[in-house]
Short mmCIF file of C-alpha atoms and ligand atoms in Angstrom, two decimals:
data_model
loop_
_atom_site.label_atom_id
_atom_site.label_comp_id
_atom_site.label_asym_id
_atom_site.label_seq_id
_atom_site.Cartn_x
_atom_site.Cartn_y
_atom_site.Cartn_z
CA ASP A 174 -27.95 25.14 9.90
CA SER A 175 -27.44 25.00 13.62
CA ALA A 176 -26.91 22.72 16.61
CA ASP A 177 -26.00 23.39 20.23
CA VAL A 178 -22.79 21.40 19.81
CA VAL A 179 -21.09 21.04 16.44
CA ILE A 180 -18.59 18.16 16.53
CA LEU A 181 -15.84 18.13 13.91
CA GLY A 182 -14.69 14.61 13.00
CA ALA A 183 -16.10 11.10 13.34
CA GLY A 184 -13.11 9.30 14.84
CA PRO A 185 -13.22 7.70 18.30
CA ALA A 186 -13.29 11.14 20.00
CA GLY A 187 -16.11 12.64 17.94
CA LEU A 188 -18.25 9.51 17.96
CA VAL A 189 -17.97 8.89 21.71
CA LEU A 190 -18.80 12.54 22.32
CA GLY A 191 -21.76 12.41 19.92
CA ASN A 192 -23.17 9.28 21.55
CA LEU A 193 -22.85 10.65 25.08
CA LEU A 194 -24.40 14.01 24.18
CA ARG A 195 -27.33 12.30 22.43
CA ALA A 196 -27.91 10.09 25.43
CA ALA A 197 -27.93 13.18 27.66
CA GLY A 198 -30.44 14.93 25.41
CA VAL A 199 -28.00 17.55 24.11
CA ASP A 200 -28.62 18.76 20.55
CA CYS A 201 -25.53 17.99 18.42
CA VAL A 202 -24.31 17.23 14.91
CA ILE A 203 -21.13 15.56 13.64
CA LEU A 204 -19.43 16.96 10.53
CA GLU A 205 -17.03 14.46 8.92
CA ARG A 206 -14.84 15.27 5.95
CA ALA A 207 -14.49 11.69 4.72
CA ALA A 208 -17.06 9.28 3.33
CA ARG A 209 -18.69 6.75 5.65
CA GLU A 210 -16.94 3.82 3.96
CA HIS A 211 -13.54 5.43 4.54
CA VAL A 212 -14.19 6.12 8.22
CA GLN A 213 -15.31 2.54 8.85
CA THR A 214 -12.32 0.89 7.21
CA ARG A 215 -9.42 3.02 8.47
CA ALA A 216 -7.20 0.56 10.38
CA ARG A 217 -5.21 2.20 13.16
CA ALA A 218 -5.30 1.40 16.88
CA GLY A 219 -6.07 -1.94 18.41
CA TYR A 220 -5.27 -1.91 22.12
CA LEU A 221 -7.94 -0.50 24.38
CA ALA A 222 -7.13 -0.11 28.04
CA GLN A 223 -9.34 -1.18 30.91
CA HIS A 224 -10.50 2.36 31.68
CA THR A 225 -11.53 2.86 28.04
CA VAL A 226 -13.60 -0.30 28.14
CA SER A 227 -15.14 0.89 31.43
CA ILE A 228 -16.16 4.19 29.84
CA LEU A 229 -17.68 2.43 26.84
CA GLU A 230 -19.48 0.02 29.14
CA ARG A 231 -20.82 2.77 31.37
CA HIS A 232 -22.58 4.23 28.34
CA GLY A 233 -23.71 0.97 26.75
CA LEU A 234 -21.19 1.22 23.90
CA ALA A 235 -19.10 -1.90 24.55
CA GLU A 236 -21.32 -4.62 23.12
CA GLY A 237 -19.27 -5.38 19.97
CA LEU A 238 -16.03 -5.12 21.88
CA ARG A 239 -17.26 -7.58 24.49
CA ARG A 240 -18.41 -9.98 21.79
CA ARG A 241 -15.51 -9.84 19.34
CA GLY A 242 -12.64 -8.24 21.26
CA GLN A 243 -9.97 -10.33 22.91
CA GLU A 244 -8.57 -9.86 26.36
CA HIS A 245 -4.86 -9.36 26.40
CA ALA A 246 -2.37 -9.04 29.22
CA VAL A 247 1.11 -10.22 28.26
CA CYS A 248 3.99 -8.49 26.60
CA GLU A 249 7.30 -10.03 25.70
CA PHE A 250 10.58 -8.18 25.38
CA ARG A 251 13.23 -9.71 23.16
CA THR A 252 16.87 -8.82 22.87
CA GLU A 253 19.58 -10.39 20.77
CA ASP A 254 20.34 -13.03 23.34
CA ASP A 255 17.32 -13.23 25.56
CA ARG A 256 13.61 -12.68 26.17
CA PHE A 257 11.27 -12.18 29.09
CA ARG A 258 7.53 -11.79 29.59
CA LEU A 259 5.42 -9.59 31.79
CA ASP A 260 1.85 -10.59 32.56
CA TYR A 261 0.59 -7.15 33.48
CA SER A 262 -2.79 -8.41 34.67
CA LEU A 263 -0.82 -9.73 37.66
CA LEU A 264 1.14 -6.50 38.17
CA GLY A 265 0.38 -2.90 39.09
CA LYS A 266 -3.37 -2.43 39.36
CA GLY A 267 -4.05 -5.77 37.70
CA GLU A 268 -5.54 -4.23 34.56
CA GLN A 269 -5.43 -5.59 31.04
CA HIS A 270 -6.05 -4.57 27.44
CA TRP A 271 -8.78 -5.52 25.02
CA VAL A 272 -7.68 -6.05 21.44
CA TYR A 273 -10.35 -4.60 19.18
CA PRO A 274 -9.51 -2.93 15.87
CA GLN A 275 -10.24 0.78 15.84
CA GLN A 276 -12.31 0.59 12.65
CA GLU A 277 -14.66 -1.90 14.33
CA LEU A 278 -15.04 0.35 17.36
CA VAL A 279 -15.73 3.29 15.06
CA THR A 280 -18.32 1.22 13.15
CA ASP A 281 -20.07 0.22 16.41
CA LEU A 282 -20.10 3.82 17.67
CA LEU A 283 -21.42 5.11 14.37
CA ASN A 284 -24.20 2.51 14.13
CA ARG A 285 -25.21 3.21 17.67
CA TYR A 286 -25.27 6.97 17.10
CA LEU A 287 -27.39 6.65 13.96
CA THR A 288 -29.78 4.16 15.56
CA ALA A 289 -30.35 6.64 18.38
CA GLY A 290 -31.28 9.28 15.78
CA GLY A 291 -27.97 11.13 15.79
CA ARG A 292 -27.22 13.66 13.05
CA ILE A 293 -24.05 13.28 10.98
CA CYS A 294 -22.95 14.83 7.69
CA PHE A 295 -20.33 12.83 5.80
CA GLN A 296 -18.12 14.37 3.14
CA THR A 297 -18.53 17.68 4.88
CA GLY A 298 -15.16 19.15 5.73
CA ALA A 299 -14.80 22.00 8.18
CA GLU A 300 -12.75 24.80 6.68
CA ALA A 301 -12.58 27.17 9.63
CA VAL A 302 -14.10 27.78 13.06
CA ARG A 303 -14.96 31.45 13.60
CA ASP A 304 -16.06 33.71 16.45
CA PHE A 305 -15.25 31.13 19.13
CA GLY A 306 -14.15 33.92 21.46
CA GLY A 307 -17.85 34.52 22.09
CA THR A 308 -20.92 32.38 22.64
CA ARG A 309 -22.07 32.10 18.98
CA PRO A 310 -19.26 30.32 17.12
CA THR A 311 -19.71 29.30 13.49
CA VAL A 312 -18.10 26.63 11.34
CA ASP A 313 -17.50 27.15 7.63
CA VAL A 314 -17.81 23.88 5.73
CA ARG A 315 -17.50 22.58 2.20
CA ASP A 316 -19.28 19.49 0.90
CA ALA A 317 -17.97 16.84 -1.54
CA ASP A 318 -19.04 18.96 -4.53
CA GLY A 319 -17.22 21.99 -3.19
CA ARG A 320 -20.39 23.80 -2.12
CA PRO A 321 -19.79 26.07 0.87
CA GLY A 322 -22.03 26.13 3.93
CA ARG A 323 -22.09 27.43 7.51
CA TRP A 324 -23.11 25.93 10.85
CA HIS A 325 -24.05 27.97 13.91
CA ALA A 326 -23.39 26.54 17.37
CA ARG A 327 -23.07 27.34 21.03
CA TYR A 328 -20.03 25.10 21.38
CA VAL A 329 -17.66 23.50 18.86
CA ALA A 330 -15.76 20.29 19.66
CA GLY A 331 -12.63 19.91 17.53
CA CYS A 332 -12.29 16.13 17.23
CA ASP A 333 -10.81 16.39 13.74
CA GLY A 334 -7.27 15.18 14.36
CA ARG A 335 -3.91 16.83 14.08
CA HIS A 336 -4.49 18.34 10.63
CA GLY A 337 -8.06 19.41 11.30
CA ALA A 338 -9.79 22.76 11.08
CA ALA A 339 -9.99 23.26 14.86
CA ARG A 340 -6.22 23.46 15.24
CA ARG A 341 -5.86 25.55 12.10
CA SER A 342 -8.39 28.09 13.34
CA LEU A 343 -6.50 28.97 16.53
CA PRO A 344 -4.66 32.28 16.34
CA ALA A 345 -0.91 31.77 16.76
CA GLY A 346 -0.65 33.85 19.91
CA ALA A 347 -3.47 32.07 21.75
CA VAL A 348 -2.01 28.61 21.97
CA ARG A 349 1.27 27.04 22.95
CA ARG A 350 2.35 23.94 21.09
CA TYR A 351 4.84 21.65 22.81
CA HIS A 352 6.38 19.47 20.17
CA ARG A 353 8.93 16.67 20.04
CA ASP A 354 10.24 14.77 17.09
CA HIS A 355 11.61 11.53 18.55
CA ALA A 356 13.92 11.04 15.53
CA VAL A 357 12.62 7.52 15.07
CA THR A 358 10.61 6.21 12.12
CA TRP A 359 8.46 3.09 11.97
CA LEU A 360 7.23 1.19 8.99
CA GLY A 361 3.77 0.14 10.18
CA LEU A 362 2.50 -3.03 8.53
CA LEU A 363 -0.71 -5.00 8.55
CA ALA A 364 -0.18 -8.61 7.57
CA GLN A 365 -2.89 -11.01 6.51
CA ALA A 366 -1.45 -13.58 8.87
CA PRO A 367 -2.31 -14.97 12.29
CA PRO A 368 -0.33 -13.62 15.25
CA SER A 369 3.05 -15.26 15.74
CA LEU A 370 3.11 -15.07 19.52
CA ASP A 371 0.45 -14.88 22.20
CA ALA A 372 1.82 -11.59 23.48
CA VAL A 373 2.72 -8.12 22.32
CA GLY A 374 6.30 -8.51 21.13
CA TYR A 375 8.93 -5.78 21.52
CA ALA A 376 12.31 -6.55 19.99
CA VAL A 377 15.20 -4.36 21.05
CA HIS A 378 17.83 -5.17 18.47
CA PRO A 379 21.06 -3.55 17.24
CA ARG A 380 19.46 -3.25 13.79
CA GLY A 381 16.53 -1.39 15.29
CA PHE A 382 13.20 -1.97 16.92
CA ALA A 383 10.63 -4.51 15.72
CA GLY A 384 7.13 -4.92 17.14
CA HIS A 385 4.41 -7.54 16.95
CA MET A 386 0.79 -6.82 17.90
CA ALA A 387 -2.21 -9.05 17.35
CA ARG A 388 -5.26 -7.50 15.72
CA SER A 389 -7.47 -10.54 15.09
CA PRO A 390 -7.00 -14.27 14.51
CA GLU A 391 -6.33 -13.48 10.83
CA VAL A 392 -4.54 -10.12 10.96
CA THR A 393 -1.37 -9.02 12.74
CA ARG A 394 0.28 -5.62 13.00
CA TYR A 395 4.06 -5.42 12.78
CA TYR A 396 6.36 -2.45 13.13
CA LEU A 397 9.91 -2.10 11.86
CA GLN A 398 12.15 0.80 12.70
CA VAL A 399 13.49 2.16 9.43
CA PRO A 400 15.69 5.11 8.46
CA ARG A 401 13.90 8.46 8.30
CA GLY A 402 12.69 9.15 4.79
CA THR A 403 12.08 5.50 3.84
CA ALA A 404 9.20 5.25 1.36
CA PRO A 405 6.34 2.91 2.37
CA GLY A 406 6.93 0.69 -0.65
CA ALA A 407 10.73 0.70 -0.49
CA TRP A 408 11.08 -2.70 1.17
CA SER A 409 9.97 -5.88 -0.59
CA GLY A 410 7.73 -8.30 1.29
CA GLU A 411 10.62 -10.73 1.48
CA ARG A 412 12.96 -8.16 2.98
CA ILE A 413 10.31 -7.18 5.54
CA TRP A 414 9.77 -10.76 6.73
CA ASP A 415 13.52 -11.46 6.82
CA GLU A 416 14.13 -8.35 8.89
CA LEU A 417 11.21 -9.06 11.25
CA ALA A 418 12.45 -12.63 11.74
CA LEU A 419 15.98 -11.43 12.45
CA ARG A 420 15.05 -8.71 14.94
CA LEU A 421 12.39 -10.80 16.68
CA GLY A 422 14.85 -13.67 17.00
CA ALA A 423 12.76 -16.20 15.09
CA ALA A 424 15.71 -18.61 14.89
CA ALA A 425 15.84 -18.90 18.68
CA HIS A 426 12.21 -18.30 19.64
CA GLY A 427 10.18 -19.81 16.83
CA PRO A 428 9.26 -18.79 13.28
CA LEU A 429 6.90 -15.96 12.35
CA ARG A 430 3.65 -16.78 10.60
CA SER A 431 3.98 -14.74 7.45
CA GLY A 432 1.38 -13.67 4.91
CA PRO A 433 0.62 -10.90 2.45
CA ILE A 434 1.28 -7.36 3.67
CA VAL A 435 -2.06 -5.64 3.14
CA GLN A 436 -1.22 -2.18 4.45
CA ARG A 437 1.99 -0.18 4.89
CA ALA A 438 2.45 3.25 6.39
CA VAL A 439 5.51 5.18 7.45
CA VAL A 440 5.13 6.83 10.85
CA ASP A 441 7.62 9.41 12.10
CA LEU A 442 7.39 9.16 15.89
CA GLU A 443 6.29 12.59 17.00
CA SER A 444 4.43 14.03 19.93
CA ASP A 445 2.79 17.34 20.55
CA VAL A 446 0.46 18.89 23.08
CA LEU A 447 -1.52 22.08 22.68
CA GLU A 448 -2.22 24.27 25.69
CA PRO A 449 -4.84 25.23 26.60
CA LEU A 450 -7.49 22.86 25.20
CA ARG A 451 -10.29 25.40 25.52
CA HIS A 452 -10.55 28.59 23.53
CA GLY A 453 -13.81 30.26 24.46
CA SER A 454 -16.49 28.03 22.96
CA LEU A 455 -14.03 25.83 21.02
CA PHE A 456 -12.58 22.66 22.60
CA LEU A 457 -9.80 20.40 21.38
CA VAL A 458 -10.26 16.65 21.86
CA GLY A 459 -8.26 13.51 20.94
CA ASP A 460 -5.47 13.85 18.39
CA ALA A 461 -6.48 17.49 17.87
CA ALA A 462 -5.55 18.15 21.51
CA GLY A 463 -2.33 16.24 21.39
CA LEU A 464 -0.59 13.80 19.17
CA ILE A 465 1.08 10.91 20.92
CA SER A 466 3.53 8.53 19.33
CA PRO A 467 2.03 5.04 18.97
CA SER A 468 4.82 3.45 21.04
CA ALA A 469 2.58 2.97 24.09
CA ALA A 470 -0.82 2.70 22.34
CA LYS A 471 -2.38 5.64 24.15
CA GLY A 472 -3.94 7.80 21.41
CA ALA A 473 -7.38 6.23 21.05
CA ASN A 474 -7.59 5.69 24.81
CA LEU A 475 -6.94 9.35 25.52
CA ALA A 476 -9.48 10.33 22.85
CA VAL A 477 -12.24 8.31 24.55
CA LEU A 478 -11.37 9.63 28.01
CA GLU A 479 -11.32 13.27 26.88
CA ALA A 480 -14.61 12.81 25.01
CA GLU A 481 -16.30 11.59 28.19
CA ILE A 482 -14.94 14.50 30.23
CA LEU A 483 -16.08 16.98 27.61
CA ALA A 484 -19.52 15.36 27.31
CA ASP A 485 -19.99 15.77 31.06
CA GLY A 486 -18.92 19.41 30.84
CA LEU A 487 -21.14 20.27 27.88
CA THR A 488 -24.11 18.50 29.46
CA ALA A 489 -23.64 20.39 32.74
CA ALA A 490 -23.37 23.69 30.87
CA LEU A 491 -26.26 23.18 28.45
CA ARG A 492 -28.70 21.18 30.55
CA HIS A 493 -27.98 22.43 34.05
CA SER A 494 -26.48 25.89 33.44
CA ASP A 495 -23.39 24.81 35.36
CA PRO A 496 -20.21 26.07 33.67
CA GLY A 497 -17.85 24.57 36.29
CA PRO A 498 -16.97 21.23 34.64
CA LEU A 499 -16.29 22.91 31.27
CA ASP A 500 -13.96 25.36 32.99
CA ARG A 501 -11.97 22.43 34.33
CA TYR A 502 -11.84 20.49 31.01
CA SER A 503 -8.47 21.75 29.81
CA ALA A 504 -6.51 21.31 33.05
CA GLN A 505 -8.11 17.95 33.78
CA CYS A 506 -7.30 16.50 30.36
CA LEU A 507 -3.80 17.98 30.23
CA ALA A 508 -2.86 16.10 33.40
CA TYR A 509 -3.78 12.78 31.72
CA ILE A 510 -2.17 13.80 28.45
CA TRP A 511 1.18 14.68 30.00
CA ARG A 512 1.21 11.49 32.07
CA ALA A 513 0.64 9.48 28.88
CA GLN A 514 3.27 11.51 27.03
CA GLU A 515 5.82 10.89 29.74
CA PHE A 516 5.28 7.14 29.65
CA SER A 517 5.20 7.03 25.87
CA HIS A 518 8.49 8.90 25.79
CA TRP A 519 9.97 6.44 28.30
CA MET A 520 8.85 3.56 26.04
CA ILE A 521 10.47 5.17 23.01
CA ARG A 522 13.78 5.43 24.85
CA LEU A 523 13.45 1.85 26.03
CA LEU A 524 12.83 0.49 22.54
CA HIS A 525 15.16 2.63 20.43
CA ALA A 526 18.70 3.82 20.70
CA GLU A 527 19.01 7.52 21.41
CA PRO A 528 20.12 9.12 18.14
CA GLU A 529 23.55 10.75 18.20
CA ALA A 530 23.14 14.49 18.69
CA GLY A 531 22.73 16.01 15.25
CA GLY A 532 23.47 12.71 13.51
CA ALA A 533 21.14 11.20 10.98
CA GLN A 534 20.06 7.62 11.42
CA ASP A 535 21.60 5.41 8.84
CA GLY A 536 19.87 2.08 8.58
CA ALA A 537 21.16 0.41 11.69
CA ASP A 538 20.06 1.63 15.06
CA GLY A 539 22.99 4.05 15.23
CA GLY A 540 22.93 5.86 18.52
CA SER A 541 25.41 6.45 21.26
CA PRO A 542 27.05 3.43 22.91
CA PHE A 543 26.62 5.00 26.35
CA GLN A 544 22.87 5.41 25.84
CA ASP A 545 22.75 1.89 24.51
CA ARG A 546 24.15 0.49 27.76
CA LEU A 547 21.67 2.58 29.73
CA ARG A 548 18.87 1.14 27.65
CA HIS A 549 19.96 -2.41 28.37
CA SER A 550 20.20 -1.62 32.05
CA ARG A 551 16.65 -0.23 31.91
CA LEU A 552 15.44 -3.47 30.32
CA GLN A 553 17.29 -5.47 32.95
CA ALA A 554 15.58 -3.53 35.71
CA LEU A 555 12.22 -4.19 34.10
CA ARG A 556 13.07 -7.85 33.94
CA SER A 557 14.20 -8.24 37.52
CA SER A 558 12.53 -5.64 39.74
CA ARG A 559 8.95 -6.18 40.86
CA THR A 560 8.67 -2.47 41.72
CA GLN A 561 9.73 -1.55 38.21
CA GLN A 562 7.26 -4.06 36.75
CA ASP A 563 4.39 -2.69 38.82
CA TRP A 564 5.22 0.83 37.68
CA PHE A 565 5.35 -0.35 34.07
CA ALA A 566 2.03 -2.21 34.27
CA GLU A 567 0.23 0.68 35.90
CA ASN A 568 1.38 3.12 33.23
CA TYR A 569 1.15 0.73 30.28
CA VAL A 570 -2.55 -0.03 30.76
CA GLY A 571 -3.63 2.95 32.82
CA LEU A 572 -3.86 6.67 32.28
P1 LIG B 66 -9.07 10.51 14.29
O1 LIG B 66 -9.29 9.06 14.49
O2 LIG B 66 -7.93 10.95 13.45
O3 LIG B 66 -10.43 11.10 13.70
C1 LIG B 66 -10.49 12.41 13.20
C2 LIG B 66 -11.62 12.48 12.21
O4 LIG B 66 -11.75 13.82 11.76
C3 LIG B 66 -11.94 13.83 10.34
N1 LIG B 66 -11.49 15.16 9.87
C4 LIG B 66 -12.35 16.16 9.58
N2 LIG B 66 -13.69 16.21 9.62
C5 LIG B 66 -14.28 17.40 9.30
N3 LIG B 66 -13.57 18.50 8.92
C6 LIG B 66 -12.22 18.47 8.87
N4 LIG B 66 -11.52 19.56 8.49
C7 LIG B 66 -11.55 17.26 9.21
N5 LIG B 66 -10.25 16.89 9.28
C8 LIG B 66 -10.24 15.63 9.68
C9 LIG B 66 -11.10 12.67 9.86
O5 LIG B 66 -11.52 12.20 8.58
C10 LIG B 66 -11.35 11.64 10.96
O6 LIG B 66 -12.48 10.84 10.68
O7 LIG B 66 -8.92 11.29 15.68
P2 LIG B 66 -9.49 10.97 17.16
O8 LIG B 66 -10.96 10.74 17.13
O9 LIG B 66 -8.92 12.02 18.01
O10 LIG B 66 -8.85 9.54 17.56
C11 LIG B 66 -7.46 9.42 17.73
C12 LIG B 66 -7.01 8.02 17.34
O11 LIG B 66 -7.47 7.72 16.04
C13 LIG B 66 -5.48 7.87 17.40
O12 LIG B 66 -4.97 8.53 18.54
C14 LIG B 66 -5.05 6.39 17.48
O13 LIG B 66 -5.31 5.75 16.25
C15 LIG B 66 -3.56 6.29 17.82
N6 LIG B 66 -3.09 4.90 17.75
C16 LIG B 66 -3.33 4.02 18.79
N7 LIG B 66 -4.01 4.42 19.89
C17 LIG B 66 -4.32 3.54 20.89
O14 LIG B 66 -4.94 3.95 21.89
N8 LIG B 66 -3.96 2.21 20.82
C18 LIG B 66 -3.27 1.72 19.72
O15 LIG B 66 -3.00 0.51 19.66
C19 LIG B 66 -2.91 2.64 18.67
N9 LIG B 66 -2.25 2.22 17.55
C20 LIG B 66 -2.40 4.46 16.61
C21 LIG B 66 -2.01 3.11 16.53
C22 LIG B 66 -2.13 5.34 15.54
C23 LIG B 66 -1.44 4.88 14.43
N10 LIG B 66 -1.15 5.81 13.40
C24 LIG B 66 -2.21 6.52 12.76
C25 LIG B 66 0.13 6.43 13.43
C26 LIG B 66 -1.34 2.66 15.41
C27 LIG B 66 -1.05 3.54 14.35
C28 LIG B 66 -0.33 3.03 13.12
#
């Protein structure tokens, strides 16, 4: 089997890339390890930035988002004794978010791709990318029944996430991985319950961080900072709601609207970036290029942006024999990625106490008292300085 561009993975990165290449008349195929049902129901991101919506709109991919997504522009910071709000549509560049669950975006992108005649093979996992140093790379695959196969390509786009075959296929000496473990762990929850406030809620509490993020009128995402190593099922529903209410200051600011917890996942906050993002005819895109902690909701937004840049590059190379844009892909994307990493890291240090050097976290926030005062001062600056607020807004929604 062959295609000019073989795309590994049908997440936001792979599906945006597939749609854009199809529209440009570039021959491509998407190979996806999971079943269609799984891909369309995997709940992850929800906040799409203005520039992401602009990209989707530019290519006619924003119809569902426009119809069912909700505009969103306010976040609220809560501390033990106080709270304040920032309406970021009135700050910085005046941009806002759209709340649209990632699985719905993925479903829209997939339907659109298939309607346009796009080729996709589900339950076809890439095992290895080979010969990408030259111009005839191949991809070894295995289907759901374990039958091996091989695809021939001119270019391979690794959109298969952090544990995918694209990353695995890179020889150790060819790539530099910058990695940071932020020593913070979140219990990520989806509750079958309406949002409790009309804003993103960030609670900075001595017992640890708690977050509130709307997903739809019926479903809300919550995050609770928990000790490293906590099992997803370790906390009862009752304990979760008590802890959320305590950290989010429900007694002072109004009760939370609780409901059944329908999904739990433990997320160790980690970041990494691979350099470079191009290895001959193999490109890394989205989470495969860099993993970003979910603290600033950048991952899916970066994936869409990188997919558009790569689509332009591949189209120029394959349709117009112009290799220039592809040559710039890695450096161009890395500039956005590092900017997002820097802001995400800043958010992590705003929302969580710095762990004591070498010390394990033990239930409460732990952390050094000096860093804790710095953190409160940082929050205070965000509360009172218009310059600080503009900076925050520009980075929070922008890339
Ligand atoms: P994905 O979505 O992981 O898709 C990769 C696809 O590749 C398939 N795959 C393979 N296919 C073939 N062969 C192989 N060997 C394969 N290995 C894997 C997988 O089945 C999958 O279908 O990567 P992509 O496209 O790069 O998109 C990245 C985003 O999914 C991710 O960055 C975001 O979800 C991050 N993120 C958020 N980002 C935002 O912009 N805003 C948010 O509000 C936001 N919230 C979140 C998040 C991530 C979270 N998790 C997962 C920690 C909230 C959470 C809880």
